[in-house]
Coordinates of C-alpha atoms in Angstrom, one line a residue:
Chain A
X969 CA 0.0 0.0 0.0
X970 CA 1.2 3.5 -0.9
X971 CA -0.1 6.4 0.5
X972 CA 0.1 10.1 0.6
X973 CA -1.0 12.4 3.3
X974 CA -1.7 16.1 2.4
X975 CA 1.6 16.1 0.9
X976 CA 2.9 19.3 -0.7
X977 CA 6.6 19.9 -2.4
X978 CA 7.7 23.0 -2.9
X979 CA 11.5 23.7 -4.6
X980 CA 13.1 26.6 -3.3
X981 CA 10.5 28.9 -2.2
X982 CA 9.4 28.7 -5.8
X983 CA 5.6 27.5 -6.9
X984 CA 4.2 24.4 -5.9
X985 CA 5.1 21.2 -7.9
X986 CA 3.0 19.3 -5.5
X987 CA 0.0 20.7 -3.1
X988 CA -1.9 19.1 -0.4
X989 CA -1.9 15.4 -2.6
X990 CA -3.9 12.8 -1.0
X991 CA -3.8 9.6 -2.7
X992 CA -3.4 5.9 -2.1
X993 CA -2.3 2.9 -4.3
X994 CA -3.2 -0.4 -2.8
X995 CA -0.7 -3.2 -3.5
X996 CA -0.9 -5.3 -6.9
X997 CA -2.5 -2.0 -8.9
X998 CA -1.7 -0.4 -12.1
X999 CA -1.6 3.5 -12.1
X1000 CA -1.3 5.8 -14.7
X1001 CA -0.1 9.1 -13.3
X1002 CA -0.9 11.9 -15.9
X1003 CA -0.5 15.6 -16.8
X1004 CA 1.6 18.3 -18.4
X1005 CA 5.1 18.8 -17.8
X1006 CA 5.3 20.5 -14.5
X1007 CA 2.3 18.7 -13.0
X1008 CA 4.4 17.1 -10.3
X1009 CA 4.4 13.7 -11.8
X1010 CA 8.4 13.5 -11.3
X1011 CA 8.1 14.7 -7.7
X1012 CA 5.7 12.0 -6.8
X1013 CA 7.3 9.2 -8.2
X1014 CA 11.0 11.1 -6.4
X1015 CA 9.0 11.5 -3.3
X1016 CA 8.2 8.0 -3.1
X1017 CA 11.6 6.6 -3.4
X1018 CA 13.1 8.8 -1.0
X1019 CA 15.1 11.1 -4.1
X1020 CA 13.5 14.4 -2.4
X1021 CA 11.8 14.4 0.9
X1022 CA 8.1 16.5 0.8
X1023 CA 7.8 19.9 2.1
X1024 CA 4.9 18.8 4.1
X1025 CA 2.7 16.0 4.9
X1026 CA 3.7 11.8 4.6
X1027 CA 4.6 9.2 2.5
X1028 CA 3.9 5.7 3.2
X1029 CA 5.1 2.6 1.5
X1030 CA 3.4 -0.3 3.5
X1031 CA 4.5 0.2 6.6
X1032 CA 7.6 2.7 6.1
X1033 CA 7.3 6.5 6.6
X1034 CA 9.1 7.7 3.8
X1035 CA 9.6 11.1 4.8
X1036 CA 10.7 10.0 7.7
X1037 CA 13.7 7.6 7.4
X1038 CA 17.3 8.0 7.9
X1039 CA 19.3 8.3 4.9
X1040 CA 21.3 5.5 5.8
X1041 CA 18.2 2.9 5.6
X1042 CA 16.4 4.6 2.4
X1043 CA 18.6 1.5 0.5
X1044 CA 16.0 -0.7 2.0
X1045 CA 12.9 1.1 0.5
X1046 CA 14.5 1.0 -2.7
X1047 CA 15.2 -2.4 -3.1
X1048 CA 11.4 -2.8 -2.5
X1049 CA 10.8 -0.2 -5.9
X1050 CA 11.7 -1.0 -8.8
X1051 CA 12.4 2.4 -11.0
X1052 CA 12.3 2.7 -14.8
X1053 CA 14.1 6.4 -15.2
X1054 CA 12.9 8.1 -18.3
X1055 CA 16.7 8.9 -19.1
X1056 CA 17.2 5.1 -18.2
X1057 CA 20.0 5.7 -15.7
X1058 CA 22.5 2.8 -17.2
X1059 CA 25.8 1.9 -16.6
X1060 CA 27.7 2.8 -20.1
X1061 CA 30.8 0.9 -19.0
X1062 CA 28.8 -2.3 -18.4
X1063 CA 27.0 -4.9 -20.6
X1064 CA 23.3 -5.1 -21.1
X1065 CA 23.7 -8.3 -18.5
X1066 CA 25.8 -6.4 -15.9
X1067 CA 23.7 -4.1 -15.5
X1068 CA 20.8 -5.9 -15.0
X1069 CA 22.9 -8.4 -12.8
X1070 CA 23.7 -5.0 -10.8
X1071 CA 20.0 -4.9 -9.5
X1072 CA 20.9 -8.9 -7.7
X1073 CA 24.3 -8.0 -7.2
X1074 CA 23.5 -5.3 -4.4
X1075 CA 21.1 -7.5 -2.7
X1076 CA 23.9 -9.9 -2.1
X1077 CA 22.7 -12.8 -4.5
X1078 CA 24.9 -16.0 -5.6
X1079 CA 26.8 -15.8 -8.6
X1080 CA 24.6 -18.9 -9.8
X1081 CA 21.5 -17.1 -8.6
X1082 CA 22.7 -14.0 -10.2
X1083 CA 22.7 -15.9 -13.8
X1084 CA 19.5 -17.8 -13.3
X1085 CA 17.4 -14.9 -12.7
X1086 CA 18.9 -12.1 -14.9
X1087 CA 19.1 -14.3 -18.2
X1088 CA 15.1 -15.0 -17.0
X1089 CA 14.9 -11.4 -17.2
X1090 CA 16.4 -10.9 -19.8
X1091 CA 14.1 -13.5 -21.7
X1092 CA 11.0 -11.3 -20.6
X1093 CA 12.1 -8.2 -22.1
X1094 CA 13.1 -9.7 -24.9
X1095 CA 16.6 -9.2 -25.0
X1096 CA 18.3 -12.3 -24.9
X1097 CA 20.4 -12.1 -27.7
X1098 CA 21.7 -8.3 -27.0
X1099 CA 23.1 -9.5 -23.3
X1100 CA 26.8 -8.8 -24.0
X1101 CA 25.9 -5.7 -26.0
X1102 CA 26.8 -1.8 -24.4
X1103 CA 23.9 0.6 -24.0
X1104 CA 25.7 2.5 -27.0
X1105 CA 24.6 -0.3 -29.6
X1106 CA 21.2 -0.6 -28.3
X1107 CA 18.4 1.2 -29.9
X1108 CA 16.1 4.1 -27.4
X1109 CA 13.4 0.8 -26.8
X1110 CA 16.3 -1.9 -25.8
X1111 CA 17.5 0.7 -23.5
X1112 CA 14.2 1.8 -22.0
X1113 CA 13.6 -2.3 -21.7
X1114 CA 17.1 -3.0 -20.2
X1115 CA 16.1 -0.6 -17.2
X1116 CA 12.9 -2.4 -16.9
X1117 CA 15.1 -5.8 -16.9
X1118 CA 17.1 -3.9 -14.1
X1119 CA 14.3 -2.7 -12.1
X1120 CA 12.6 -5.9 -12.2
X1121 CA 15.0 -8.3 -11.7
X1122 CA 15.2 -7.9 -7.9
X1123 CA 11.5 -8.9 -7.6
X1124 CA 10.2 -5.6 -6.3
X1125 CA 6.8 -5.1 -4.8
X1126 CA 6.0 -2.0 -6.7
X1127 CA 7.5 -0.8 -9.9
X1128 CA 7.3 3.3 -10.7
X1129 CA 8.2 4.4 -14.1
X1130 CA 8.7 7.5 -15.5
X1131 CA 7.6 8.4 -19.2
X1132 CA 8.6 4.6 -20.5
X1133 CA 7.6 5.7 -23.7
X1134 CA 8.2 9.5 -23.7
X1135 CA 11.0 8.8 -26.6
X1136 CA 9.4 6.1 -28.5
X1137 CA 7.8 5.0 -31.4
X1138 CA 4.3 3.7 -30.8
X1139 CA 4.9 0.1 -31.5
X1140 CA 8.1 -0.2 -29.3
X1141 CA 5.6 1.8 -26.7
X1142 CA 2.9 -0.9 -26.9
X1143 CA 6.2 -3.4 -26.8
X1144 CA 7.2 -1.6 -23.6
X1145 CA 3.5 -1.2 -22.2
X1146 CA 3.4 -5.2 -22.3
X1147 CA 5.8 -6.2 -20.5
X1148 CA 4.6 -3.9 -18.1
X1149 CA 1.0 -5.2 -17.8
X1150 CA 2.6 -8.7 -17.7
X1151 CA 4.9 -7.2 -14.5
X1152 CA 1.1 -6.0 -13.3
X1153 CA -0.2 -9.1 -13.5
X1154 CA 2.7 -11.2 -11.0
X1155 CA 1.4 -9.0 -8.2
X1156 CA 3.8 -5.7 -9.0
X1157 CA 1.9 -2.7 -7.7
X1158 CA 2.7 -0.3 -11.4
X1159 CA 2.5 3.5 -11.8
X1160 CA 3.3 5.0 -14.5
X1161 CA 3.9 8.5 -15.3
X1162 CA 2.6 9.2 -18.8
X1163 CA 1.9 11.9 -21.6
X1164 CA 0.7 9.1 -24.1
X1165 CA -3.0 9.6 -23.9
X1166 CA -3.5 6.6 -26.5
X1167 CA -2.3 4.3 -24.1
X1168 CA -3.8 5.6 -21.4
X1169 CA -7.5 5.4 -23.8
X1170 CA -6.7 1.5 -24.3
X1171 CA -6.2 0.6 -21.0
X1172 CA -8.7 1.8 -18.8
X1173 CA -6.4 1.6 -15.6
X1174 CA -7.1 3.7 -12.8
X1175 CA -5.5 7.5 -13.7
X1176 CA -4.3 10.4 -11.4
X1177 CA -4.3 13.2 -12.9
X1178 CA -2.1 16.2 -11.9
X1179 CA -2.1 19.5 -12.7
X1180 CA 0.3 22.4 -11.4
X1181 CA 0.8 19.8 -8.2
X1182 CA -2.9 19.8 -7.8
X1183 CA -4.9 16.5 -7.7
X1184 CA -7.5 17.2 -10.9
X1185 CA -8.7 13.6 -11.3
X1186 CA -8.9 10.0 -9.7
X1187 CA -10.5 7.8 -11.9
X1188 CA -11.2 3.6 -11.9
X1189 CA -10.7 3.6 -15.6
X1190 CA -9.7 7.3 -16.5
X1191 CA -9.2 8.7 -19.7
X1192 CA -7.1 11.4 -20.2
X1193 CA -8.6 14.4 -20.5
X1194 CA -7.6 17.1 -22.5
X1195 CA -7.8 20.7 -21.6
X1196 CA -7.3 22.9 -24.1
X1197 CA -4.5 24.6 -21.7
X1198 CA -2.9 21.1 -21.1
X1199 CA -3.3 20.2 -25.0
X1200 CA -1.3 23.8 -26.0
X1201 CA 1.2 22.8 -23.5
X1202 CA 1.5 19.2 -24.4
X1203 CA 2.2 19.7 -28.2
X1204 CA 5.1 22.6 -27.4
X1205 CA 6.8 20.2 -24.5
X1206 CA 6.1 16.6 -26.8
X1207 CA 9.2 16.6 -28.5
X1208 CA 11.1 18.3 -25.6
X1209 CA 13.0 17.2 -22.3
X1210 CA 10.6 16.7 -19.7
X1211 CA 11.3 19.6 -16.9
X1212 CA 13.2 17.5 -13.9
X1213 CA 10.1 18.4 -11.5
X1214 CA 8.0 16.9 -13.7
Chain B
X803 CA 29.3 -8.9 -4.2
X804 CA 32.4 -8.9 -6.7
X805 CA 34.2 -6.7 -4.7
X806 CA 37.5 -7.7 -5.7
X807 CA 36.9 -7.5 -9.3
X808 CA 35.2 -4.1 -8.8
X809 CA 38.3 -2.7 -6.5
X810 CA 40.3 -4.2 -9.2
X811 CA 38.3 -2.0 -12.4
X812 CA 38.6 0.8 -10.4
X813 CA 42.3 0.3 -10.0
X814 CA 43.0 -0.6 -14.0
X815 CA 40.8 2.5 -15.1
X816 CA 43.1 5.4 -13.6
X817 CA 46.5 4.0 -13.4
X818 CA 48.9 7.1 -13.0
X819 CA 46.7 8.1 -9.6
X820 CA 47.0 4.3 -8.3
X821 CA 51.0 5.1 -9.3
X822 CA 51.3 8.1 -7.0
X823 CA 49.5 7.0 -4.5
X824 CA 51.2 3.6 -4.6
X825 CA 54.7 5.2 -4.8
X826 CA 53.8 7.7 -2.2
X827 CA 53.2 4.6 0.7
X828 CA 56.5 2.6 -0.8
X829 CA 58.5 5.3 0.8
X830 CA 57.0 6.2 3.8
X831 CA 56.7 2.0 4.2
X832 CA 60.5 2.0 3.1
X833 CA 61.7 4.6 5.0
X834 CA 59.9 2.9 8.0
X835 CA 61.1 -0.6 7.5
X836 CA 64.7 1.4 7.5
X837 CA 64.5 2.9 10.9
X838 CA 62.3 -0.2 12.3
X839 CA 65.5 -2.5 11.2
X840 CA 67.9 0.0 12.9
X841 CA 65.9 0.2 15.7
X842 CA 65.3 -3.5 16.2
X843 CA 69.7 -4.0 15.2
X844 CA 70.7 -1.3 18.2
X845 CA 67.8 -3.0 20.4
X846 CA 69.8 -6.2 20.6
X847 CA 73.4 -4.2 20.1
X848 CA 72.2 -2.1 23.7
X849 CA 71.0 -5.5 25.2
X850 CA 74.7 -7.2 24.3
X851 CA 76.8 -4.5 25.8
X852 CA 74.6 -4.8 28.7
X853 CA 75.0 -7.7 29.2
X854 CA 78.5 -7.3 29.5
X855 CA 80.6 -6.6 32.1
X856 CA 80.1 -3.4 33.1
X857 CA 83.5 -2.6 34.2
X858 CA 86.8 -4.3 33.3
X859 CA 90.1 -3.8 35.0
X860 CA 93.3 -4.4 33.0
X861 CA 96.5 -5.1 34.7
X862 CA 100.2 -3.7 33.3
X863 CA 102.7 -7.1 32.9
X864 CA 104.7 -8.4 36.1
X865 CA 101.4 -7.9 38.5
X866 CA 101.1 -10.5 41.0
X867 CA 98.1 -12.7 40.3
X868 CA 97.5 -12.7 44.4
X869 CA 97.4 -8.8 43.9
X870 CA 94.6 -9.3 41.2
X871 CA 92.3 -11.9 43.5
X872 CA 93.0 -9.4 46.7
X873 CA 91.3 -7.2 44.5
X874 CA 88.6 -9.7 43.3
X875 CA 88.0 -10.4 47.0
X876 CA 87.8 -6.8 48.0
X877 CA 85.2 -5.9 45.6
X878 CA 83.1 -8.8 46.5
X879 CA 83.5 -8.4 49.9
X880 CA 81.5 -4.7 49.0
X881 CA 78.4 -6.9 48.7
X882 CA 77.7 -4.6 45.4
X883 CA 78.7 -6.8 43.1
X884 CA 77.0 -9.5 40.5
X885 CA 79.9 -11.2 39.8
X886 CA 83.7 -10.8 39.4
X887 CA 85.7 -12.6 37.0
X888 CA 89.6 -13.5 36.9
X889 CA 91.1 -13.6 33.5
X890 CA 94.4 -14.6 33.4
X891 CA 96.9 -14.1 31.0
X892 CA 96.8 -17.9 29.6
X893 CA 92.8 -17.5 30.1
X894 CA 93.1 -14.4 27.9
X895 CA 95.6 -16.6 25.4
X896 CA 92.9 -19.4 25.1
X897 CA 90.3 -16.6 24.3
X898 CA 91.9 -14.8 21.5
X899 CA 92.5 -18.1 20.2
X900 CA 88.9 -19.0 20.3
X901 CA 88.2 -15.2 18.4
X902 CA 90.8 -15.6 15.8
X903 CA 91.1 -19.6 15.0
X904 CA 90.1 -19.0 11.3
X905 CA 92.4 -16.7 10.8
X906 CA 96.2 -18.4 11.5
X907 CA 98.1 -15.5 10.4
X908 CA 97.0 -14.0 13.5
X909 CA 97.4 -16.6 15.7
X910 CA 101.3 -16.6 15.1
X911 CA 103.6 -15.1 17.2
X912 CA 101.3 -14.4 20.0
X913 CA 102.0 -15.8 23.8
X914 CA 100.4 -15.2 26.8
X915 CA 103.1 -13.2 27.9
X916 CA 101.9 -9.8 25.4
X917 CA 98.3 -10.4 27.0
X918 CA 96.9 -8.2 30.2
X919 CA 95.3 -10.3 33.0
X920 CA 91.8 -8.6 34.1
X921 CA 89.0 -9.0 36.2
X922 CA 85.6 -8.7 35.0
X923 CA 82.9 -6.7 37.1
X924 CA 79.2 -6.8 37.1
X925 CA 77.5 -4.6 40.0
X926 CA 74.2 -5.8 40.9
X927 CA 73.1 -1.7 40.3
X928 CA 74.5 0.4 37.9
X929 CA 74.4 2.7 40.8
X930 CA 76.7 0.7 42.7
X931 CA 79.4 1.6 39.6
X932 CA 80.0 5.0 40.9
X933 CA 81.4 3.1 44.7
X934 CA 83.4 0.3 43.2
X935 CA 85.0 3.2 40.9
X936 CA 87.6 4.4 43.4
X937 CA 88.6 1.1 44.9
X938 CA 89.7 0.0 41.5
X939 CA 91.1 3.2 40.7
X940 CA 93.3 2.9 43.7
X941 CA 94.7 -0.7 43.5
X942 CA 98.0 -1.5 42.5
X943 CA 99.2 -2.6 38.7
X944 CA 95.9 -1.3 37.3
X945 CA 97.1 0.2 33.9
X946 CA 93.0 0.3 32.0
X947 CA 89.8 1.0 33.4
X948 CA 86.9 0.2 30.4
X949 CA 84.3 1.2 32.1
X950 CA 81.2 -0.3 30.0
X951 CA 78.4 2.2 31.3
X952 CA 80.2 4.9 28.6
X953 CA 79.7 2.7 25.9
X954 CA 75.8 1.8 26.3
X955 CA 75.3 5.5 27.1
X956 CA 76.7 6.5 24.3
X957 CA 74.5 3.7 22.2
X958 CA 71.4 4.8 24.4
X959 CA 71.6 8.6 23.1
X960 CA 72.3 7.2 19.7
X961 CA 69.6 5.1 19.4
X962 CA 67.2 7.3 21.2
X963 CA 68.0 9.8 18.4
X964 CA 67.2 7.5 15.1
X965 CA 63.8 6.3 17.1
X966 CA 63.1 10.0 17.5
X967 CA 64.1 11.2 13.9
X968 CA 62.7 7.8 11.9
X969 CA 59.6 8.3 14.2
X970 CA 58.7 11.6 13.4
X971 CA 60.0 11.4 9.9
X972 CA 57.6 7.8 9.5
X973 CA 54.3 9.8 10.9
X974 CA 55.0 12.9 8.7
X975 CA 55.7 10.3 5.5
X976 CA 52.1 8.2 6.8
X977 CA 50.5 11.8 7.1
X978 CA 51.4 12.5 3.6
X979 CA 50.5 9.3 2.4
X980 CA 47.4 8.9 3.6
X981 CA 46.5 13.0 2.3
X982 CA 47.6 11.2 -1.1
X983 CA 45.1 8.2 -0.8
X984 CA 42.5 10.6 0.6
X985 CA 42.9 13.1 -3.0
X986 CA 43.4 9.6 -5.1
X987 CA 40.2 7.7 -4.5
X988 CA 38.3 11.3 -4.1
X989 CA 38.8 12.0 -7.6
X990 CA 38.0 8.7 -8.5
X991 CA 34.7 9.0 -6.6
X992 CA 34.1 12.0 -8.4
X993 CA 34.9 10.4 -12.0
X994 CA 32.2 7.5 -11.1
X995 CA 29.9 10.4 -9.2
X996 CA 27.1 9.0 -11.9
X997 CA 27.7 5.2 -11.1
X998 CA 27.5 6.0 -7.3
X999 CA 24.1 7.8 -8.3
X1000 CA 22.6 5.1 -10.1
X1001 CA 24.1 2.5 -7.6
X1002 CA 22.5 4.3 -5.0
X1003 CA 18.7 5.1 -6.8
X1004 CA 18.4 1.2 -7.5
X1005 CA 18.8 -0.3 -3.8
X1006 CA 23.0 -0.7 -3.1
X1007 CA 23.4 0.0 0.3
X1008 CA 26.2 2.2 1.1
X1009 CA 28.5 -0.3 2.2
X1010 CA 28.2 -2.2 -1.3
X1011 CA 29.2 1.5 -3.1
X1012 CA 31.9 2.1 -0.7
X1013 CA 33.8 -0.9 -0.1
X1014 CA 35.6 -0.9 -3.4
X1015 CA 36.4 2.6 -2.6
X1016 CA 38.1 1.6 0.9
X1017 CA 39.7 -2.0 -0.5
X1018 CA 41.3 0.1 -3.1
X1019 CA 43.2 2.1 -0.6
X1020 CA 44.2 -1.1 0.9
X1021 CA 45.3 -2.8 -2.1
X1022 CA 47.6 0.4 -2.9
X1023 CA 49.2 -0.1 0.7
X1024 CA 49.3 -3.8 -0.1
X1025 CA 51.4 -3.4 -2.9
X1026 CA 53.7 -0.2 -1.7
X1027 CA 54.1 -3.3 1.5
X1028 CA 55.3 -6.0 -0.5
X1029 CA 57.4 -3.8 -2.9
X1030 CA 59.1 -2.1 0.1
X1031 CA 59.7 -5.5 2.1
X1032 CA 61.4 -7.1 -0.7
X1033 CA 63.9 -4.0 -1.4
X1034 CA 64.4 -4.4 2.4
X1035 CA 65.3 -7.7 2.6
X1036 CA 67.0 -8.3 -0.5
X1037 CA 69.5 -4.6 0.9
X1038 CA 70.2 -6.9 3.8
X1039 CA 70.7 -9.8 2.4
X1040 CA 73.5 -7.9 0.2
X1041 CA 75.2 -6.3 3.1
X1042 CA 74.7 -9.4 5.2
X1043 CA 78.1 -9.9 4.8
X1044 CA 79.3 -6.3 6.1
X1045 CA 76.9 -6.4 8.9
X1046 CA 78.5 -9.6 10.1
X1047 CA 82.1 -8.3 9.8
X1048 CA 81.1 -5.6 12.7
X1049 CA 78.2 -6.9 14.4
X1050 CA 78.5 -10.6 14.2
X1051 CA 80.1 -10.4 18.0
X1052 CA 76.5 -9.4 18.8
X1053 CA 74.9 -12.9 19.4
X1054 CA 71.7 -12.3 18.3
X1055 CA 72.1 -10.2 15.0
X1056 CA 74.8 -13.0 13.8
X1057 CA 72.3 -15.5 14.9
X1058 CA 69.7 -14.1 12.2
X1059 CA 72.1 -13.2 9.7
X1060 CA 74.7 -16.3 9.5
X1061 CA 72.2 -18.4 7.3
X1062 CA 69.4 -16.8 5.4
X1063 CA 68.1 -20.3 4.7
X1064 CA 67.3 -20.9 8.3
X1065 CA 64.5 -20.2 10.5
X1066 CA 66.0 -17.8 12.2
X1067 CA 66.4 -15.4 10.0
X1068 CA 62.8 -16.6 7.4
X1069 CA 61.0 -16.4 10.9
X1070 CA 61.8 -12.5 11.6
X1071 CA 61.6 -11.7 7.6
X1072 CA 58.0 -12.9 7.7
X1073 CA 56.5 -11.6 11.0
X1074 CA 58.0 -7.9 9.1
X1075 CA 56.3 -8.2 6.1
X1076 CA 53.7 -9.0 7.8
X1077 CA 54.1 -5.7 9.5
X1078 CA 54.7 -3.8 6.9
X1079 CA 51.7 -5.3 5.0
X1080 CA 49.8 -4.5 7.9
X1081 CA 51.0 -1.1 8.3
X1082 CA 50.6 -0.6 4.3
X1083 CA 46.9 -2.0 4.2
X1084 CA 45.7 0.3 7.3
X1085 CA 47.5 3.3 6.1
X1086 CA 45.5 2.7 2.5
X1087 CA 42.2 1.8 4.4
X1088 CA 42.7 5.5 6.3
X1089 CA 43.5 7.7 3.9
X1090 CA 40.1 6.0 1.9
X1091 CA 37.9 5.8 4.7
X1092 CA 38.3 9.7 4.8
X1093 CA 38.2 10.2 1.3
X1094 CA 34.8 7.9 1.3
X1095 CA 33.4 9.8 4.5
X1096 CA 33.6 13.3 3.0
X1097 CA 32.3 12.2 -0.4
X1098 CA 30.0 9.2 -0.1
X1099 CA 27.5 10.7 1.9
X1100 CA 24.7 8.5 2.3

């Protein structure tokens, strides 16, 4: 179970990216989180593992107070999320295999273990045959699936990822969609930050929709709704660098 | 974890900092391994002159031996004495015979006759020295006084000196050494500043992320150790034979130098490698630990 309690972010004395947010996830769901750049999707998926700590209110992931832990322990919390970085966050010195091996590695798995469940991994995300390739000859999908494999591989309880598909082509996005529903459906608690309305549409998974850090929407099987002001905003940010609050 | 095939990635990737840090603990481990081996050699050289008698009398030619054990009775009758020894001038005879019987040449031509008697004095306190002085002094035929007490001082002040000097100079060498390790491995935490990040946003605890950090300062110590200890021993293996010449009397010293085959002298080699591997491993692990603590903050 995630939860958040009136829980407002607020970078340096600037405006709001997140304001009063109450929301909770209950374990084994699948989330879209939606809205325009700046929304504060970023800063709730940061919030939750401990990247940036709110300006008020609580986080809760099952029984841990987020907001509350000592930096020394926040390894713990992340080993229970798995997190798909929209910039994927890979090691460019290491194999497609090492660095999904580095997700077991840290939790102090056997080299034999290690093998067994990243090449399994590696299988799901289709990439088998690119294991002993560098990020650097791996196309913007195989990349954005590698960091699945990696954020996966430990066997998290909840997965967050961040604009999966923000650089891809709509058939590798469905690709990378897929494996994600199939992640959903072994009990992995999902949310996903999102522009793609299309996917979103198909879905019909529960969507939170943000705007300007304000909760606009919670729906069972939401759409994504486009404002006229979020729809001007959308098409001059689509092709751009999400803002790092989100 | 592959922490040793991490540490040893981390190592390969920036070789000329590894060098300078590496280089930096071979002296101060070499310089240290100097002054520990002349401290250790004037250790045993202090105990051996010690151990001798502190006083010896040595009486001109046509002295009475009756004179001479008067004067042995004299001083033990002071009650301050350990032990007084007669040498006579046939004991002193079969002694230099003893000292010299490899060399014949020096054996010719030499008769008890060209050989001082003496007596031998211990005092059961140093302090005693100072009594048994004057009634030496003032018996008849005595033509040399050695008094030993001069000698040792001398060799105290010495020696108190090089621990001093090799002391300080060691600690200001480890100082440096471990300021080098320290800038080393923070540079190379600030080259792999994004792997840290990463390793840090998917779960590694900060023990995983810092180890290789802190076995790499080790390693470097490691290696300064056993490049050091092997320059050491193989210098005094090659002067083993000098060192003999003037400080094979010393019992010990030409105990562990007279065969480097034996135990005695592999025995002492290996416990100061192990010292100096020791010494070269913690200096690393320091001068890492602070470079980790002031930039892996976790």
């Amino acid at each position: 179970m995630i939860r958040f309690s009136r829980v407002s972010k607020q970078y340096g004395g600037q405006t709001k990216a997140l304001s009063d947010l109450s929301v909770e996830i209950p374990d084994g769901e699948f989330v879209f989180l939606i809205g325009p750049s700046g929304a504060g999707k970023t800063t709730f998926l940061r919030l939750l593992i401990h990247d940036i700590l709110p300006t008020s209110g609580e986080v809760y992931v099952d029984d841990m107070k987020v907001n509350a832990m000592p930096t020394s322990r926040v390894f713990l919390l992340r080993r229970k999320i798995g997190t798909v970085f929209q910039d994927f966050k890979l090691l460019f010195d290491r194999t497609v295999y090492e660095n999904v091996a580095v997700g077991l590695e840290i939790l102090g798995k056997k080299d034999s273990e290690i093998i067994r469940d990243a090449d399994a991994v590696l299988s799901l995300v289709g990439l088998s045959s690119k294991r002993q390739f560098f990020p650097q000859q791996l196309s913007a999908g195989e990349l954005q699936r590698t960091s699945i494999a990696r954020a996966i591989v430990g066997g998290p309880s909840i997965l967050l990822a961040d604009e999966p598909t923000g650089n891809l082509d709509p058939d590798t996005s469905w690709e990378i969609l897929t494996i994600l529903q199939q992640i959903n459906t072994l009990g992995t608690t999902v949310i996903m930050a999102t522009h793609n309305a299309g996917i979103v549409n198909d879905m019909k998974k529960r969507t939170i929709a943000l705007r300007e850090g304000h909760l606009i929407s919670d729906e069972a099987k939401g759409k994504y709704h486009v404002h006229k002001k979020t729809e001007a905003h959308h098409e001059t940010q689509s092709h751009k660098k999400e803002d790092p609050k989100g | 974890m592959k922490l040793l095939p991490t540490t040893w990635t981390h190592i390969r990737r920036s070789p000329y900092q590894a060098l300078a840090a590496i280089i930096s603990m071979f002296l101060t481990l070499l310089l240290a391994g100097v002054f520990f081996i002349t401290s250790a050699g004037s250790f045993y050289i202090l105990r051996y002159f010690e151990s001798k008698p502190q006083i010896t009398v040595f009486f001109s030619d046509g002295v009475k031996e009756s004179d001479i054990l008067s004067l042995k009775a004299t001083l033990e009758h002071t009650g301050k004495t350990a032990g007084v020894k007669y040498i006579s001038q046939n004991d002193a005879l079969a002694l230099y015979r003893q000292q010299n019987r490899n060399d014949p040449l020096l054996l010719e031509m030499v008769t008890a006759d060209i050989l001082p008697a003496s007596l031998e004095i211990s005092a059961t306190d140093p302090a005693y020295l100072n009594d048994l002085y004057p009634i030496i002094k003032g018996a008849s035929g005595v033509e040399q006084i050695v008094y030993q007490k001069d000698v040792v001082d001398t060799l105290l002040t010495w020696t108190r000196a090089i621990r001093l000097a090799g002391g300080t100079l060691a600690g200001l060498l480890s100082l440096d050494s471990i300021l080098i390790v320290t800038a080393v491995i923070g540079m190379k935490i600030a080259v792999r500043k994004r792997e840290v990040e990463i390793l840090t946003l998917v779960g590694a605890s900060p023990w995983y992320i810092r180890a290789p950090f802190i076995l790499e300062g080790g390693f470097y110590g490691v290696i300064s150790a056993v490049v050091s200890g092997a320059i050491l021993t193989g210098a005094v293996l090659w002067i083993r034979p000098l060192l003999l010449s003037f400080l094979g009397i010393v019992p010990v010293i030409h105990a562990v130098l007279s065969d480097p085959a034996s135990a005695l002298f592999l025995l002492p080699t290996a416990a100061f490698f192990g010292m100096l591997l020791a010494a070269g491993f913690l200096l690393g692990s320091i001068g890492s630990l602070v470079a980790v603590g002031r930039y892996l903050k976790f």
